[in-house]
mmCIF file of C-alpha atoms in Angstrom:
data_model
loop_
_atom_site.group_PDB
_atom_site.id
_atom_site.type_symbol
_atom_site.label_atom_id
_atom_site.label_comp_id
_atom_site.label_asym_id
_atom_site.label_seq_id
_atom_site.Cartn_x
_atom_site.Cartn_y
_atom_site.Cartn_z
ATOM 1 C CA MET A 1032 -84.316 29.050 -18.677
ATOM 2 C CA LYS A 1033 -81.320 27.273 -19.930
ATOM 3 C CA ASN A 1034 -81.551 23.668 -19.758
ATOM 4 C CA THR A 1035 -78.649 22.989 -17.559
ATOM 5 C CA PHE A 1036 -79.169 19.198 -17.655
ATOM 6 C CA THR A 1037 -78.900 19.143 -21.519
ATOM 7 C CA GLY A 1038 -75.960 21.435 -21.621
ATOM 8 C CA ALA A 1039 -74.169 19.547 -18.826
ATOM 9 C CA ALA A 1040 -74.671 16.228 -20.586
ATOM 10 C CA ALA A 1041 -73.549 17.528 -23.904
ATOM 11 C CA GLU A 1042 -70.306 18.800 -22.142
ATOM 12 C CA LYS A 1043 -69.795 15.583 -20.304
ATOM 13 C CA ALA A 1044 -70.421 13.664 -23.917
ATOM 14 C CA VAL A 1045 -67.908 15.899 -25.499
ATOM 15 C CA GLY A 1046 -65.543 15.534 -22.588
ATOM 16 C CA ASP A 1047 -65.781 11.761 -22.435
ATOM 17 C CA GLY A 1048 -65.454 11.812 -26.202
ATOM 18 C CA GLY A 1049 -62.261 13.747 -26.197
ATOM 19 C CA LYS A 1050 -60.765 11.454 -23.388
ATOM 20 C CA ALA A 1051 -61.718 8.566 -25.226
ATOM 21 C CA TRP A 1052 -60.006 9.751 -28.505
ATOM 22 C CA SER A 1053 -57.128 10.850 -26.438
ATOM 23 C CA SER A 1054 -56.850 7.517 -24.727
ATOM 24 C CA GLY A 1055 -57.205 5.549 -27.975
ATOM 25 C CA GLY A 1056 -54.207 7.720 -29.565
ATOM 26 C CA SER A 1057 -51.940 7.012 -26.544
ATOM 27 C CA GLY A 1058 -52.813 3.198 -26.675
ATOM 28 C CA SER A 1059 -51.807 2.981 -30.347
ATOM 29 C CA HIS A 1060 -48.417 4.602 -29.660
ATOM 30 C CA VAL A 1061 -47.830 2.094 -26.745
ATOM 31 C CA LEU A 1062 -48.760 -1.037 -28.758
ATOM 32 C CA ALA A 1063 -46.586 -0.068 -31.559
ATOM 33 C CA ARG A 1064 -43.644 0.551 -29.004
ATOM 34 C CA ARG A 1065 -44.341 -2.900 -27.669
ATOM 35 C CA VAL A 1066 -44.405 -4.576 -31.058
ATOM 36 C CA MET A 1067 -41.102 -2.873 -32.077
ATOM 37 C CA GLN A 1068 -39.550 -3.798 -28.973
ATOM 38 C CA LEU A 1069 -40.724 -7.430 -29.252
ATOM 39 C CA VAL A 1070 -39.311 -7.365 -32.968
ATOM 40 C CA MET A 1071 -35.931 -6.121 -31.790
ATOM 41 C CA PHE A 1072 -35.935 -8.723 -28.899
ATOM 42 C CA LEU A 1073 -36.522 -11.472 -31.462
ATOM 43 C CA VAL A 1074 -33.959 -10.289 -33.823
ATOM 44 C CA GLY A 1075 -31.407 -9.701 -31.054
ATOM 45 C CA PHE A 1076 -32.143 -13.249 -29.815
ATOM 46 C CA VAL A 1077 -31.683 -14.884 -33.301
ATOM 47 C CA VAL A 1078 -28.494 -13.021 -33.863
ATOM 48 C CA LEU A 1079 -27.113 -14.096 -30.450
ATOM 49 C CA TRP A 1080 -28.255 -17.762 -30.987
ATOM 50 C CA MET A 1081 -26.155 -17.940 -34.341
ATOM 51 C CA PHE A 1082 -23.290 -16.307 -32.717
ATOM 52 C CA LEU A 1083 -23.275 -18.901 -29.807
ATOM 53 C CA TYR A 1084 -24.007 -21.645 -32.404
ATOM 54 C CA ASN A 1085 -21.121 -20.752 -34.396
ATOM 55 C CA SER A 1086 -18.621 -20.207 -31.450
ATOM 56 C CA ALA A 1087 -19.630 -23.754 -30.227
ATOM 57 C CA SER A 1088 -19.004 -25.247 -33.313
ATOM 58 C CA SER A 1089 -15.401 -23.474 -33.889
ATOM 59 C CA PHE A 1090 -14.182 -24.141 -30.257
ATOM 60 C CA GLY A 1091 -15.456 -27.804 -30.135
ATOM 61 C CA PHE A 1092 -18.481 -27.106 -27.826
ATOM 62 C CA PRO A 1093 -21.490 -29.437 -28.294
ATOM 63 C CA THR A 1094 -24.162 -27.234 -30.141
ATOM 64 C CA PHE A 1095 -27.872 -27.695 -29.513
ATOM 65 C CA SER A 1096 -28.321 -30.237 -32.293
ATOM 66 C CA HIS A 1097 -26.005 -32.422 -30.257
ATOM 67 C CA TYR A 1098 -28.536 -33.149 -27.781
ATOM 68 C CA PHE A 1099 -30.931 -34.369 -30.604
ATOM 69 C CA ILE A 1100 -28.585 -36.818 -32.444
ATOM 70 C CA ASP A 1101 -29.729 -40.555 -32.542
ATOM 71 C CA ASP A 1102 -27.504 -43.488 -32.536
ATOM 72 C CA ASP A 1103 -27.366 -44.090 -36.158
ATOM 73 C CA GLU A 1104 -26.357 -40.299 -36.655
ATOM 74 C CA SER A 1105 -23.815 -40.680 -33.890
ATOM 75 C CA SER A 1106 -22.318 -43.756 -35.467
ATOM 76 C CA GLN A 1107 -22.208 -41.954 -38.919
ATOM 77 C CA ILE A 1108 -20.378 -38.982 -37.416
ATOM 78 C CA LEU A 1109 -17.818 -41.234 -35.645
ATOM 79 C CA GLY A 1110 -17.153 -42.970 -38.838
ATOM 80 C CA PHE A 1111 -16.469 -39.611 -40.683
ATOM 81 C CA MET A 1112 -14.045 -38.739 -37.844
ATOM 82 C CA TYR A 1113 -12.290 -42.248 -38.139
ATOM 83 C CA GLN A 1114 -11.826 -41.507 -41.826
ATOM 84 C CA ALA A 1115 -10.588 -38.040 -41.253
ATOM 85 C CA VAL A 1116 -7.738 -39.274 -38.884
ATOM 86 C CA TYR A 1117 -7.146 -42.559 -40.372
ATOM 87 C CA ASP A 1118 -3.399 -43.453 -40.811
ATOM 88 C CA PRO A 1119 -2.627 -46.973 -41.969
ATOM 89 C CA LYS A 1120 0.984 -46.710 -40.513
ATOM 90 C CA LEU A 1121 -0.386 -45.855 -37.212
ATOM 91 C CA GLU A 1122 -3.147 -48.294 -37.516
ATOM 92 C CA SER A 1123 -0.736 -50.959 -38.135
ATOM 93 C CA VAL A 1124 1.499 -50.215 -35.042
ATOM 94 C CA LEU A 1125 -1.738 -50.058 -32.949
ATOM 95 C CA ARG A 1126 -3.171 -53.110 -34.015
ATOM 96 C CA ASN A 1127 0.223 -54.933 -33.399
ATOM 97 C CA ALA A 1128 0.493 -53.575 -29.965
ATOM 98 C CA SER A 1129 -3.136 -53.912 -28.923
ATOM 99 C CA MET A 1130 -4.264 -55.853 -26.001
ATOM 100 C CA GLU A 1131 -7.913 -56.891 -25.850
ATOM 101 C CA HIS A 1132 -10.708 -54.498 -26.240
ATOM 102 C CA LYS A 1133 -8.337 -52.401 -28.641
ATOM 103 C CA THR A 1134 -6.208 -50.872 -25.765
ATOM 104 C CA VAL A 1135 -2.624 -49.702 -25.884
ATOM 105 C CA ILE A 1136 0.029 -48.251 -23.597
ATOM 106 C CA MET A 1137 1.513 -45.083 -25.106
ATOM 107 C CA THR A 1138 4.410 -42.691 -24.469
ATOM 108 C CA THR A 1139 6.131 -39.929 -26.397
ATOM 109 C CA LEU A 1140 9.737 -39.879 -26.943
ATOM 110 C CA ASN A 1141 12.222 -37.188 -28.216
ATOM 111 C CA ASN A 1142 16.029 -37.355 -28.607
ATOM 112 C CA ALA A 1143 16.700 -35.508 -25.229
ATOM 113 C CA TRP A 1144 15.062 -38.287 -23.538
ATOM 114 C CA ALA A 1145 16.285 -40.962 -25.789
ATOM 115 C CA GLU A 1146 20.019 -40.651 -25.310
ATOM 116 C CA PRO A 1147 21.752 -43.971 -24.014
ATOM 117 C CA GLY A 1148 21.491 -43.980 -20.061
ATOM 118 C CA SER A 1149 18.709 -41.480 -20.185
ATOM 119 C CA ILE A 1150 15.024 -41.535 -19.064
ATOM 120 C CA PHE A 1151 13.886 -43.927 -21.939
ATOM 121 C CA ASP A 1152 16.371 -46.649 -20.799
ATOM 122 C CA LEU A 1153 15.095 -46.371 -17.236
ATOM 123 C CA PHE A 1154 11.585 -46.494 -18.430
ATOM 124 C CA LEU A 1155 12.108 -49.744 -20.345
ATOM 125 C CA GLU A 1156 13.960 -50.997 -17.244
ATOM 126 C CA SER A 1157 11.125 -50.379 -14.899
ATOM 127 C CA PHE A 1158 8.772 -52.576 -16.970
ATOM 128 C CA ARG A 1159 11.569 -55.491 -16.580
ATOM 129 C CA LEU A 1160 11.754 -54.944 -12.855
ATOM 130 C CA GLY A 1161 8.210 -54.472 -12.053
ATOM 131 C CA ASN A 1162 5.789 -56.863 -10.593
ATOM 132 C CA GLN A 1163 3.927 -58.371 -13.371
ATOM 133 C CA THR A 1164 4.773 -55.644 -15.741
ATOM 134 C CA GLN A 1165 7.051 -57.553 -18.058
ATOM 135 C CA LYS A 1166 4.119 -58.751 -20.369
ATOM 136 C CA LEU A 1167 2.940 -55.072 -20.487
ATOM 137 C CA ILE A 1168 5.795 -54.065 -22.450
ATOM 138 C CA ASN A 1169 4.488 -55.902 -25.549
ATOM 139 C CA HIS A 1170 1.462 -53.496 -25.591
ATOM 140 C CA LEU A 1171 3.640 -50.493 -25.412
ATOM 141 C CA VAL A 1172 3.728 -47.906 -28.372
ATOM 142 C CA VAL A 1173 6.404 -45.265 -28.183
ATOM 143 C CA ILE A 1174 5.424 -42.260 -30.322
ATOM 144 C CA THR A 1175 8.583 -40.572 -31.498
ATOM 145 C CA LEU A 1176 8.962 -36.865 -32.219
ATOM 146 C CA ASP A 1177 12.187 -36.702 -34.276
ATOM 147 C CA GLN A 1178 14.426 -39.120 -36.440
ATOM 148 C CA LYS A 1179 17.063 -39.666 -33.850
ATOM 149 C CA ALA A 1180 14.488 -40.995 -30.963
ATOM 150 C CA HIS A 1181 12.744 -43.054 -33.826
ATOM 151 C CA ALA A 1182 16.018 -44.813 -34.686
ATOM 152 C CA ARG A 1183 16.725 -45.274 -30.920
ATOM 153 C CA CYS A 1184 13.337 -46.618 -30.138
ATOM 154 C CA LEU A 1185 13.601 -49.224 -33.115
ATOM 155 C CA ALA A 1186 16.932 -50.397 -31.600
ATOM 156 C CA LEU A 1187 15.381 -51.089 -28.201
ATOM 157 C CA HIS A 1188 11.596 -51.738 -29.020
ATOM 158 C CA ASN A 1189 9.107 -53.414 -31.332
ATOM 159 C CA HIS A 1190 6.235 -50.954 -31.490
ATOM 160 C CA CYS A 1191 7.539 -47.395 -32.624
ATOM 161 C CA TYR A 1192 5.640 -44.651 -34.583
ATOM 162 C CA GLN A 1193 7.184 -41.469 -35.737
ATOM 163 C CA LEU A 1194 4.715 -38.593 -35.571
ATOM 164 C CA GLU A 1195 5.026 -36.027 -38.405
ATOM 165 C CA THR A 1196 5.615 -32.684 -36.857
ATOM 166 C CA LYS A 1197 5.206 -30.636 -39.851
ATOM 167 C CA GLY A 1198 8.487 -28.577 -39.613
ATOM 168 C CA ASP A 1199 8.503 -28.566 -35.734
ATOM 169 C CA ASN A 1200 11.539 -29.252 -34.015
ATOM 170 C CA PHE A 1201 10.993 -31.454 -30.735
ATOM 171 C CA THR A 1202 14.452 -32.931 -30.811
ATOM 172 C CA GLY A 1203 16.072 -31.018 -27.756
ATOM 173 C CA GLU A 1204 14.935 -30.878 -24.165
ATOM 174 C CA ALA A 1205 11.811 -28.710 -24.119
ATOM 175 C CA PHE A 1206 11.939 -26.796 -20.850
ATOM 176 C CA PHE A 1207 8.790 -26.183 -18.703
ATOM 177 C CA MET A 1208 6.497 -23.731 -19.957
ATOM 178 C CA THR A 1209 8.695 -22.592 -22.919
ATOM 179 C CA PRO A 1210 6.951 -22.178 -26.269
ATOM 180 C CA ASP A 1211 8.490 -25.395 -27.446
ATOM 181 C CA TYR A 1212 7.297 -27.055 -24.551
ATOM 182 C CA LEU A 1213 3.842 -25.831 -24.779
ATOM 183 C CA HIS A 1214 3.473 -26.695 -28.529
ATOM 184 C CA MET A 1215 4.762 -30.267 -27.725
ATOM 185 C CA MET A 1216 2.043 -30.745 -25.049
ATOM 186 C CA TRP A 1217 -0.793 -29.630 -27.213
ATOM 187 C CA ARG A 1218 0.593 -31.652 -30.160
ATOM 188 C CA ARG A 1219 0.274 -34.700 -27.957
ATOM 189 C CA ILE A 1220 -3.304 -33.947 -26.694
ATOM 190 C CA GLU A 1221 -4.306 -33.438 -30.607
ATOM 191 C CA PHE A 1222 -2.509 -36.820 -31.533
ATOM 192 C CA LEU A 1223 -4.215 -38.565 -28.625
ATOM 193 C CA HIS A 1224 -7.676 -37.411 -29.849
ATOM 194 C CA SER A 1225 -6.906 -39.145 -33.135
ATOM 195 C CA VAL A 1226 -6.100 -42.222 -31.476
ATOM 196 C CA LEU A 1227 -9.359 -42.111 -29.843
ATOM 197 C CA ALA A 1228 -11.171 -41.345 -32.985
ATOM 198 C CA MET A 1229 -9.695 -44.496 -34.602
ATOM 199 C CA GLY A 1230 -11.283 -46.584 -31.874
ATOM 200 C CA TYR A 1231 -8.198 -47.306 -29.595
ATOM 201 C CA SER A 1232 -8.459 -46.852 -25.875
ATOM 202 C CA PHE A 1233 -5.043 -46.090 -24.280
ATOM 203 C CA VAL A 1234 -3.036 -45.677 -21.087
ATOM 204 C CA PHE A 1235 -0.948 -42.732 -21.693
ATOM 205 C CA THR A 1236 2.297 -42.695 -19.605
ATOM 206 C CA ASP A 1237 5.042 -40.013 -19.613
ATOM 207 C CA THR A 1238 8.321 -41.562 -20.116
ATOM 208 C CA ASP A 1239 9.568 -40.487 -16.890
ATOM 209 C CA ILE A 1240 7.147 -42.661 -14.930
ATOM 210 C CA MET A 1241 8.441 -46.041 -13.629
ATOM 211 C CA TRP A 1242 6.037 -48.987 -13.815
ATOM 212 C CA LEU A 1243 6.366 -51.094 -10.831
ATOM 213 C CA ARG A 1244 3.118 -53.041 -10.789
ATOM 214 C CA ASP A 1245 0.266 -53.776 -13.370
ATOM 215 C CA PRO A 1246 -2.088 -50.661 -13.063
ATOM 216 C CA PHE A 1247 -4.615 -52.152 -14.704
ATOM 217 C CA LYS A 1248 -5.859 -53.684 -11.526
ATOM 218 C CA GLN A 1249 -6.333 -50.298 -9.891
ATOM 219 C CA PHE A 1250 -8.371 -48.639 -12.636
ATOM 220 C CA TYR A 1251 -12.230 -47.947 -12.096
ATOM 221 C CA LYS A 1252 -14.491 -50.049 -14.304
ATOM 222 C CA ASP A 1253 -17.046 -47.463 -14.989
ATOM 223 C CA ALA A 1254 -14.914 -44.374 -15.975
ATOM 224 C CA ASP A 1255 -14.502 -42.895 -19.350
ATOM 225 C CA PHE A 1256 -11.401 -40.711 -18.265
ATOM 226 C CA GLN A 1257 -9.010 -41.534 -15.356
ATOM 227 C CA ILE A 1258 -5.894 -39.238 -14.466
ATOM 228 C CA ALA A 1259 -3.127 -39.214 -12.237
ATOM 229 C CA CYS A 1260 -2.933 -36.436 -9.515
ATOM 230 C CA ASP A 1261 -0.050 -34.314 -8.288
ATOM 231 C CA TYR A 1262 -1.848 -34.153 -5.081
ATOM 232 C CA PHE A 1263 -4.864 -36.233 -4.342
ATOM 233 C CA ASN A 1264 -7.482 -35.330 -1.615
ATOM 234 C CA GLY A 1265 -8.762 -38.839 -0.904
ATOM 235 C CA ARG A 1266 -11.907 -38.569 -3.283
ATOM 236 C CA SER A 1267 -11.787 -39.828 -6.624
ATOM 237 C CA TYR A 1268 -14.786 -38.018 -7.922
ATOM 238 C CA ASP A 1269 -13.690 -34.800 -6.525
ATOM 239 C CA LEU A 1270 -12.979 -32.290 -9.442
ATOM 240 C CA ASN A 1271 -10.997 -30.277 -6.879
ATOM 241 C CA ASN A 1272 -8.150 -32.763 -7.230
ATOM 242 C CA MET A 1273 -4.858 -31.518 -8.963
ATOM 243 C CA PRO A 1274 -4.576 -33.757 -12.011
ATOM 244 C CA ASN A 1275 -1.479 -34.675 -13.752
ATOM 245 C CA GLY A 1276 -1.637 -35.132 -17.479
ATOM 246 C CA GLY A 1277 1.273 -37.592 -17.780
ATOM 247 C CA PHE A 1278 -0.775 -40.410 -16.772
ATOM 248 C CA THR A 1279 -4.263 -41.270 -18.037
ATOM 249 C CA TYR A 1280 -6.295 -44.157 -18.850
ATOM 250 C CA VAL A 1281 -9.025 -43.148 -21.448
ATOM 251 C CA LYS A 1282 -11.654 -45.366 -23.156
ATOM 252 C CA SER A 1283 -12.715 -44.580 -26.716
ATOM 253 C CA ASN A 1284 -16.144 -43.580 -26.974
ATOM 254 C CA SER A 1285 -18.021 -40.664 -28.238
ATOM 255 C CA ARG A 1286 -17.787 -38.689 -24.908
ATOM 256 C CA THR A 1287 -14.022 -39.130 -24.916
ATOM 257 C CA ILE A 1288 -13.559 -38.115 -28.484
ATOM 258 C CA TRP A 1289 -15.730 -35.062 -27.870
ATOM 259 C CA PHE A 1290 -13.749 -34.181 -24.636
ATOM 260 C CA TYR A 1291 -10.157 -34.416 -26.066
ATOM 261 C CA LYS A 1292 -11.239 -32.056 -29.031
ATOM 262 C CA PHE A 1293 -12.766 -29.797 -26.496
ATOM 263 C CA TRP A 1294 -9.662 -29.880 -24.494
ATOM 264 C CA PHE A 1295 -7.586 -29.225 -27.530
ATOM 265 C CA ASN A 1296 -9.608 -26.248 -28.683
ATOM 266 C CA SER A 1297 -9.856 -24.763 -25.314
ATOM 267 C CA ARG A 1298 -6.282 -23.800 -25.784
ATOM 268 C CA LYS A 1299 -7.334 -20.885 -27.572
ATOM 269 C CA ASN A 1300 -9.255 -19.466 -24.626
ATOM 270 C CA TYR A 1301 -6.257 -19.753 -22.281
ATOM 271 C CA PRO A 1302 -3.120 -18.802 -24.143
ATOM 272 C CA LYS A 1303 0.285 -19.492 -22.577
ATOM 273 C CA MET A 1304 -1.280 -22.379 -20.630
ATOM 274 C CA HIS A 1305 -0.206 -25.913 -20.997
ATOM 275 C CA ASP A 1306 -2.628 -28.704 -21.249
ATOM 276 C CA GLN A 1307 -2.793 -29.571 -17.520
ATOM 277 C CA ASP A 1308 -3.610 -25.988 -16.529
ATOM 278 C CA VAL A 1309 -6.284 -25.758 -19.170
ATOM 279 C CA LEU A 1310 -7.670 -29.099 -17.969
ATOM 280 C CA ASN A 1311 -8.041 -27.470 -14.585
ATOM 281 C CA LYS A 1312 -9.880 -24.578 -16.015
ATOM 282 C CA ILE A 1313 -12.377 -26.742 -17.975
ATOM 283 C CA LYS A 1314 -13.059 -29.759 -15.620
ATOM 284 C CA LYS A 1315 -16.018 -28.064 -14.026
ATOM 285 C CA HIS A 1316 -17.391 -26.689 -17.206
ATOM 286 C CA PRO A 1317 -21.168 -27.558 -17.595
ATOM 287 C CA PHE A 1318 -20.666 -28.980 -21.269
ATOM 288 C CA ILE A 1319 -18.625 -31.738 -19.669
ATOM 289 C CA SER A 1320 -21.416 -32.683 -17.078
ATOM 290 C CA ASN A 1321 -23.940 -32.218 -19.972
ATOM 291 C CA MET A 1322 -22.040 -34.913 -22.014
ATOM 292 C CA LYS A 1323 -21.929 -37.182 -18.834
ATOM 293 C CA LEU A 1324 -18.210 -37.656 -19.178
ATOM 294 C CA LYS A 1325 -17.224 -40.044 -16.174
ATOM 295 C CA ILE A 1326 -14.137 -38.742 -14.545
ATOM 296 C CA ARG A 1327 -12.073 -40.261 -11.838
ATOM 297 C CA PHE A 1328 -8.905 -39.114 -10.163
ATOM 298 C CA LEU A 1329 -6.259 -41.792 -9.269
ATOM 299 C CA SER A 1330 -4.899 -42.103 -5.867
ATOM 300 C CA THR A 1331 -1.131 -41.151 -5.166
ATOM 301 C CA SER A 1332 -1.204 -44.387 -2.989
ATOM 302 C CA TYR A 1333 -1.155 -46.330 -6.266
ATOM 303 C CA PHE A 1334 0.100 -43.760 -8.818
ATOM 304 C CA GLY A 1335 2.614 -41.887 -7.078
ATOM 305 C CA GLY A 1336 5.138 -39.124 -7.641
ATOM 306 C CA PHE A 1337 7.826 -36.928 -6.193
ATOM 307 C CA CYS A 1338 5.068 -34.168 -5.544
ATOM 308 C CA GLU A 1339 3.369 -36.168 -3.044
ATOM 309 C CA ARG A 1340 5.517 -39.161 -2.232
ATOM 310 C CA LYS A 1341 3.919 -41.995 -0.470
ATOM 311 C CA ASP A 1342 6.132 -44.866 1.119
ATOM 312 C CA GLU A 1343 3.400 -47.431 0.192
ATOM 313 C CA PHE A 1344 5.530 -50.082 -1.415
ATOM 314 C CA ASP A 1345 3.003 -52.770 -0.930
ATOM 315 C CA LYS A 1346 0.438 -50.573 -3.175
ATOM 316 C CA VAL A 1347 2.440 -48.566 -5.556
ATOM 317 C CA SER A 1348 1.913 -49.063 -9.348
ATOM 318 C CA THR A 1349 3.796 -46.341 -10.787
ATOM 319 C CA MET A 1350 6.009 -43.415 -9.615
ATOM 320 C CA HIS A 1351 6.435 -40.246 -11.545
ATOM 321 C CA ALA A 1352 9.303 -37.771 -11.372
ATOM 322 C CA ASN A 1353 7.050 -34.914 -11.369
ATOM 323 C CA CYS A 1354 7.792 -31.787 -9.335
ATOM 324 C CA CYS A 1355 11.352 -32.170 -10.992
ATOM 325 C CA ILE A 1356 12.815 -30.065 -13.662
ATOM 326 C CA GLY A 1357 15.762 -31.096 -15.793
ATOM 327 C CA VAL A 1358 16.591 -34.252 -17.398
ATOM 328 C CA GLU A 1359 19.795 -34.972 -15.281
ATOM 329 C CA ASN A 1360 17.860 -34.453 -12.172
ATOM 330 C CA LYS A 1361 15.046 -36.854 -13.093
ATOM 331 C CA VAL A 1362 17.637 -39.457 -14.285
ATOM 332 C CA SER A 1363 19.547 -39.220 -11.221
ATOM 333 C CA ASP A 1364 16.522 -39.626 -8.762
ATOM 334 C CA LEU A 1365 14.833 -42.446 -11.010
ATOM 335 C CA LYS A 1366 18.027 -44.435 -10.873
ATOM 336 C CA VAL A 1367 17.845 -44.072 -6.940
ATOM 337 C CA LEU A 1368 14.121 -45.033 -7.139
ATOM 338 C CA LEU A 1369 14.776 -48.038 -8.984
ATOM 339 C CA GLU A 1370 17.523 -49.226 -6.842
ATOM 340 C CA ASP A 1371 15.028 -48.715 -3.811
ATOM 341 C CA TRP A 1372 12.399 -50.875 -5.637
ATOM 342 C CA LYS A 1373 14.973 -53.694 -6.416
ATOM 343 C CA ARG A 1374 15.950 -53.857 -2.562
ATOM 344 C CA TYR A 1375 12.210 -54.172 -1.870
ATOM 345 C CA MET A 1376 11.547 -56.716 -4.315
ATOM 346 C CA ALA A 1377 14.556 -58.958 -3.045
ATOM 347 C CA LEU A 1378 12.902 -59.310 0.431
ATOM 348 C CA SER A 1379 10.906 -62.200 1.426
ATOM 349 C CA GLU A 1380 7.175 -61.843 1.896
ATOM 350 C CA ASN A 1381 7.641 -61.738 5.404
ATOM 351 C CA GLU A 1382 10.423 -59.090 5.433
ATOM 352 C CA LYS A 1383 8.188 -56.950 3.179
ATOM 353 C CA LYS A 1384 5.262 -57.072 5.756
ATOM 354 C CA GLN A 1385 7.482 -56.331 8.659
ATOM 355 C CA SER A 1386 9.892 -53.782 6.879
ATOM 356 C CA HIS A 1387 9.272 -50.077 7.088
ATOM 357 C CA ILE A 1388 11.304 -49.147 3.907
ATOM 358 C CA SER A 1389 10.867 -45.790 2.334
ATOM 359 C CA TRP A 1390 11.816 -43.994 -0.953
ATOM 360 C CA SER A 1391 15.250 -42.471 -0.869
ATOM 361 C CA VAL A 1392 14.121 -39.720 -3.361
ATOM 362 C CA SER A 1393 14.099 -36.973 -3.750
ATOM 363 C CA GLN A 1394 17.911 -36.118 -3.834
ATOM 364 C CA SER A 1395 18.389 -34.081 -6.917
ATOM 365 C CA CYS A 1396 14.649 -33.155 -7.425
ATOM 366 C CA ARG A 1397 14.421 -30.821 -4.427
#
């Protein structure tokens, strides 16, 4: 009689052994595949990290190492940046014009706006007509973009600096959004970055902005970067405000120096856009919040303009001929604006409180 138990046991053993061998072979293949997948993932991660690191460096984004720089290293880096942008002529002009805490007022000027009776004359006149603005003109640095503008500046003002433009021609009127206009706007951002890197804070003002009161009383004490608006929604912290790069107050520190470099380099990502539109693109970028840059938007009640005109004569510090194209149109309406201001300033204090005076502009800027 055949021993069925032994035969069955042998078959089971052979079967189990076969299954075990088969299972072991399959497991080896799975393990090998997983190891290869892990290796490929790590290689891909390293390649991606290197790409992002190099991209961040080339575009001015903060790299991972940025967040691990101590104060001493930060000071050394700022020192190197200062040496890289240092210009003894510019340093002399800035030092002579500086108020306390190394702060200056700056504007740019080309020949189109420097002609006698044009915008530059009205700009300087506004300081003389304004309320407590006469002293501020001593701290104004005019950055000239061509030889004619520089000669005109020297004839009228003490602090003039001619910016080397390396073959660029900024003499004529640069019409809005033309290549010359875009190049001039980005050259301005690049230059202002160098001023910050030299340790100077500044109020930058377009020359078509009339200074009617001392604006420093309206600036926020804790902000790094403050900017006027074409349209202000009432909330100074709200990044949805529509800024206007023609008027800014910027404190020199590591955050603002980095920010202006980031802003300037971001033009590569948004070709054919001017600085103001690019600012709107990057203002919510996580890198900016990571840098803890304190941004505040200035109310149009105090820093007004033709885009959003407000008849608050008792508050206004500056008025900008924004939303207006063409030198002749700007000159015409700015003359009207200054006449309105002179009439207001001629009123007694009681008359100012009781009057309901309003701006006569815009007339040519429609």
